[in-house]
Short mmCIF file of N, CA and C in Angstrom, two decimals:
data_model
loop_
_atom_site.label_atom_id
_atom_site.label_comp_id
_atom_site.label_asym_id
_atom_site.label_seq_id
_atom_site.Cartn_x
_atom_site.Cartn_y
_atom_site.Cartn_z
N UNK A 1 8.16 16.62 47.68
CA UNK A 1 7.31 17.49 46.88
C UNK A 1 7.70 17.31 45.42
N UNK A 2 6.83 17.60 45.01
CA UNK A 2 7.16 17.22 42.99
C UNK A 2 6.23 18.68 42.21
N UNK A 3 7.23 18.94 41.57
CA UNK A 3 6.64 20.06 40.69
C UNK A 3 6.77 19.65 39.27
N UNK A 4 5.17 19.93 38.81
CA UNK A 4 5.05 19.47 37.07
C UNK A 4 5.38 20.46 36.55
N UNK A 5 5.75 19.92 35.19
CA UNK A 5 6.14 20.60 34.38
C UNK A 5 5.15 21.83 33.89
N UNK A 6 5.64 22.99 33.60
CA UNK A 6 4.94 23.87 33.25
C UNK A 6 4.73 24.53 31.83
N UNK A 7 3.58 23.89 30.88
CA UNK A 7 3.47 24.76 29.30
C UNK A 7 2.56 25.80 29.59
N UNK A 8 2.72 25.89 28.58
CA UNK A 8 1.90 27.43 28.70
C UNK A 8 0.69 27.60 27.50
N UNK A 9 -0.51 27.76 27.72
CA UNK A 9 -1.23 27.36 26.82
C UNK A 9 -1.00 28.17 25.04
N UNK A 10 -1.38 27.78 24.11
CA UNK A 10 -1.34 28.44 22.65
C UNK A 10 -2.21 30.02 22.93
N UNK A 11 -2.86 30.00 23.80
CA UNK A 11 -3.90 31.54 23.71
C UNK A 11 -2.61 32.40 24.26
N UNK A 12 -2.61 32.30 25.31
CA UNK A 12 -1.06 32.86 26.11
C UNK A 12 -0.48 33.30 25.72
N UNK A 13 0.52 32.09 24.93
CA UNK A 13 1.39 32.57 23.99
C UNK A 13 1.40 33.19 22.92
N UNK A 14 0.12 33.34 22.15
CA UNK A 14 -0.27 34.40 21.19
C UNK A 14 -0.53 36.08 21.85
N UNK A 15 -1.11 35.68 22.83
CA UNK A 15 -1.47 37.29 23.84
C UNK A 15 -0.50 37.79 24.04
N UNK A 16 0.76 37.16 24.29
CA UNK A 16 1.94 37.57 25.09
C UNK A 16 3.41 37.82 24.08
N UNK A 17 2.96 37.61 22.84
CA UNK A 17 3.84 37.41 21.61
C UNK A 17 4.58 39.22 21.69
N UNK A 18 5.79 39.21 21.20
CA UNK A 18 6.40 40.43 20.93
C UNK A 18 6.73 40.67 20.18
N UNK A 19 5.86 41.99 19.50
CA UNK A 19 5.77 42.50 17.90
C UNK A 19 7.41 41.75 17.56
N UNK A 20 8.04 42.27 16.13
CA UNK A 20 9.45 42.03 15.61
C UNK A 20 9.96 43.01 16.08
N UNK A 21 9.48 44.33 16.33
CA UNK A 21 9.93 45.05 16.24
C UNK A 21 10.85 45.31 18.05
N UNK A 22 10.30 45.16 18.53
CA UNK A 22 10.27 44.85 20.16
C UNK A 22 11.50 43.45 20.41
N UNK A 23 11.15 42.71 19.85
CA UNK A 23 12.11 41.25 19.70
C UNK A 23 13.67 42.03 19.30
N UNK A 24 13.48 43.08 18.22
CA UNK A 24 14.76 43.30 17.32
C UNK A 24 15.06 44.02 18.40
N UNK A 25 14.56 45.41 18.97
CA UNK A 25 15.24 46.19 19.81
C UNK A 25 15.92 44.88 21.29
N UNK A 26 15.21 44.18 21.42
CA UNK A 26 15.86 43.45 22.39
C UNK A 26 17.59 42.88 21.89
N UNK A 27 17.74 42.07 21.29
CA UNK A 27 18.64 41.40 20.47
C UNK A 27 19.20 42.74 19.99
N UNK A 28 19.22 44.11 19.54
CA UNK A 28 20.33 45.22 19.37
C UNK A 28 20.81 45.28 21.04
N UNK A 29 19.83 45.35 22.31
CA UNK A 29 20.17 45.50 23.22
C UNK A 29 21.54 44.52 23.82
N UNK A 30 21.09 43.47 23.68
CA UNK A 30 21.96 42.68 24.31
C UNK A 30 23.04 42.59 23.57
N UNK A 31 23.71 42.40 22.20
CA UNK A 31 24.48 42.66 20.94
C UNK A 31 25.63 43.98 21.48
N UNK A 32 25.09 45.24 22.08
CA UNK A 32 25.36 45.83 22.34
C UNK A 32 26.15 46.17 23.82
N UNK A 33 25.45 45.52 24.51
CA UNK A 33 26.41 45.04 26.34
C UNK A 33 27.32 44.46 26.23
N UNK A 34 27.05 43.29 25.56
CA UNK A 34 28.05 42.03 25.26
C UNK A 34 28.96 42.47 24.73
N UNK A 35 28.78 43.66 23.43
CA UNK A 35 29.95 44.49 22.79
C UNK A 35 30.73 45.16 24.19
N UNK A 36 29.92 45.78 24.83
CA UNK A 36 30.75 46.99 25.56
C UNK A 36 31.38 46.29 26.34
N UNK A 37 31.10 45.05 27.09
CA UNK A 37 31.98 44.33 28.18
C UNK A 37 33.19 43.86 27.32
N UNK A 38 32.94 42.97 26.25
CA UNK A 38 33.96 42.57 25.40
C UNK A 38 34.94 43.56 25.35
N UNK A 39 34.65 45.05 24.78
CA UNK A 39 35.72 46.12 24.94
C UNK A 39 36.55 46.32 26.05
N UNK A 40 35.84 46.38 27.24
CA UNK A 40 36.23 46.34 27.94
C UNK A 40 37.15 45.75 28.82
N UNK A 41 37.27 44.30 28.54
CA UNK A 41 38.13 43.20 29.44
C UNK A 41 39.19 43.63 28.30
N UNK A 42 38.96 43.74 27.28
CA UNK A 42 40.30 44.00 26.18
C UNK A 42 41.13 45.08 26.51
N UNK A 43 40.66 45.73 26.94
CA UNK A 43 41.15 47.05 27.25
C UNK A 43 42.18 46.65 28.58
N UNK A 44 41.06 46.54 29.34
CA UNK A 44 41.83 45.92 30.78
C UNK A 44 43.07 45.07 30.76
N UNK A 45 42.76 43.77 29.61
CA UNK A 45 44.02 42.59 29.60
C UNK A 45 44.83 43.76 28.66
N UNK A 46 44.82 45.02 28.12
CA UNK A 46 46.04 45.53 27.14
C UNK A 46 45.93 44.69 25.54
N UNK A 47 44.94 43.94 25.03
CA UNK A 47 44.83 42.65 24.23
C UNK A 47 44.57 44.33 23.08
N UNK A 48 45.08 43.89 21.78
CA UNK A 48 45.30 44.50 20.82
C UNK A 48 44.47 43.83 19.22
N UNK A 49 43.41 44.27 18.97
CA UNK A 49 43.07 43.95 17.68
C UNK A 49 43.99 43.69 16.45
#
C-alpha cells in the first residue's frame, strides 16, 4: 500500500488560520507547562539555581 503525500489546499489554510491572538495564548500555554515540569524535576533532583 502507498500513501501520498498530503497538502492542504491555500482556501483551507486561510479558513482554518488562527487569529494572533489564539496562536499567542497557545505558545503562553505551552511556555508555561514546560516551565512547571522544568520546576519540577529541579525540585525533585534537589538542583539549586
Amino acid at each position: 500500500m502507498r500513501v501520498a503525500d498530503v497538502t492542504p489546499s491555500e482556501a483551507a489554510m486561510i479558513e482554518l488560520e488562527a487569529s494572533a491572538e489564539r496562536t499567542q495564548w497557545w505558545q503562553d500555554r505551552v511556555r508555561k507547562t514546560w516551565s512547571a515540569g522544568a520546576d519540577e524535576i529541579i525540585s525533585e533532583m534537589g538542583w539549586h539555581w
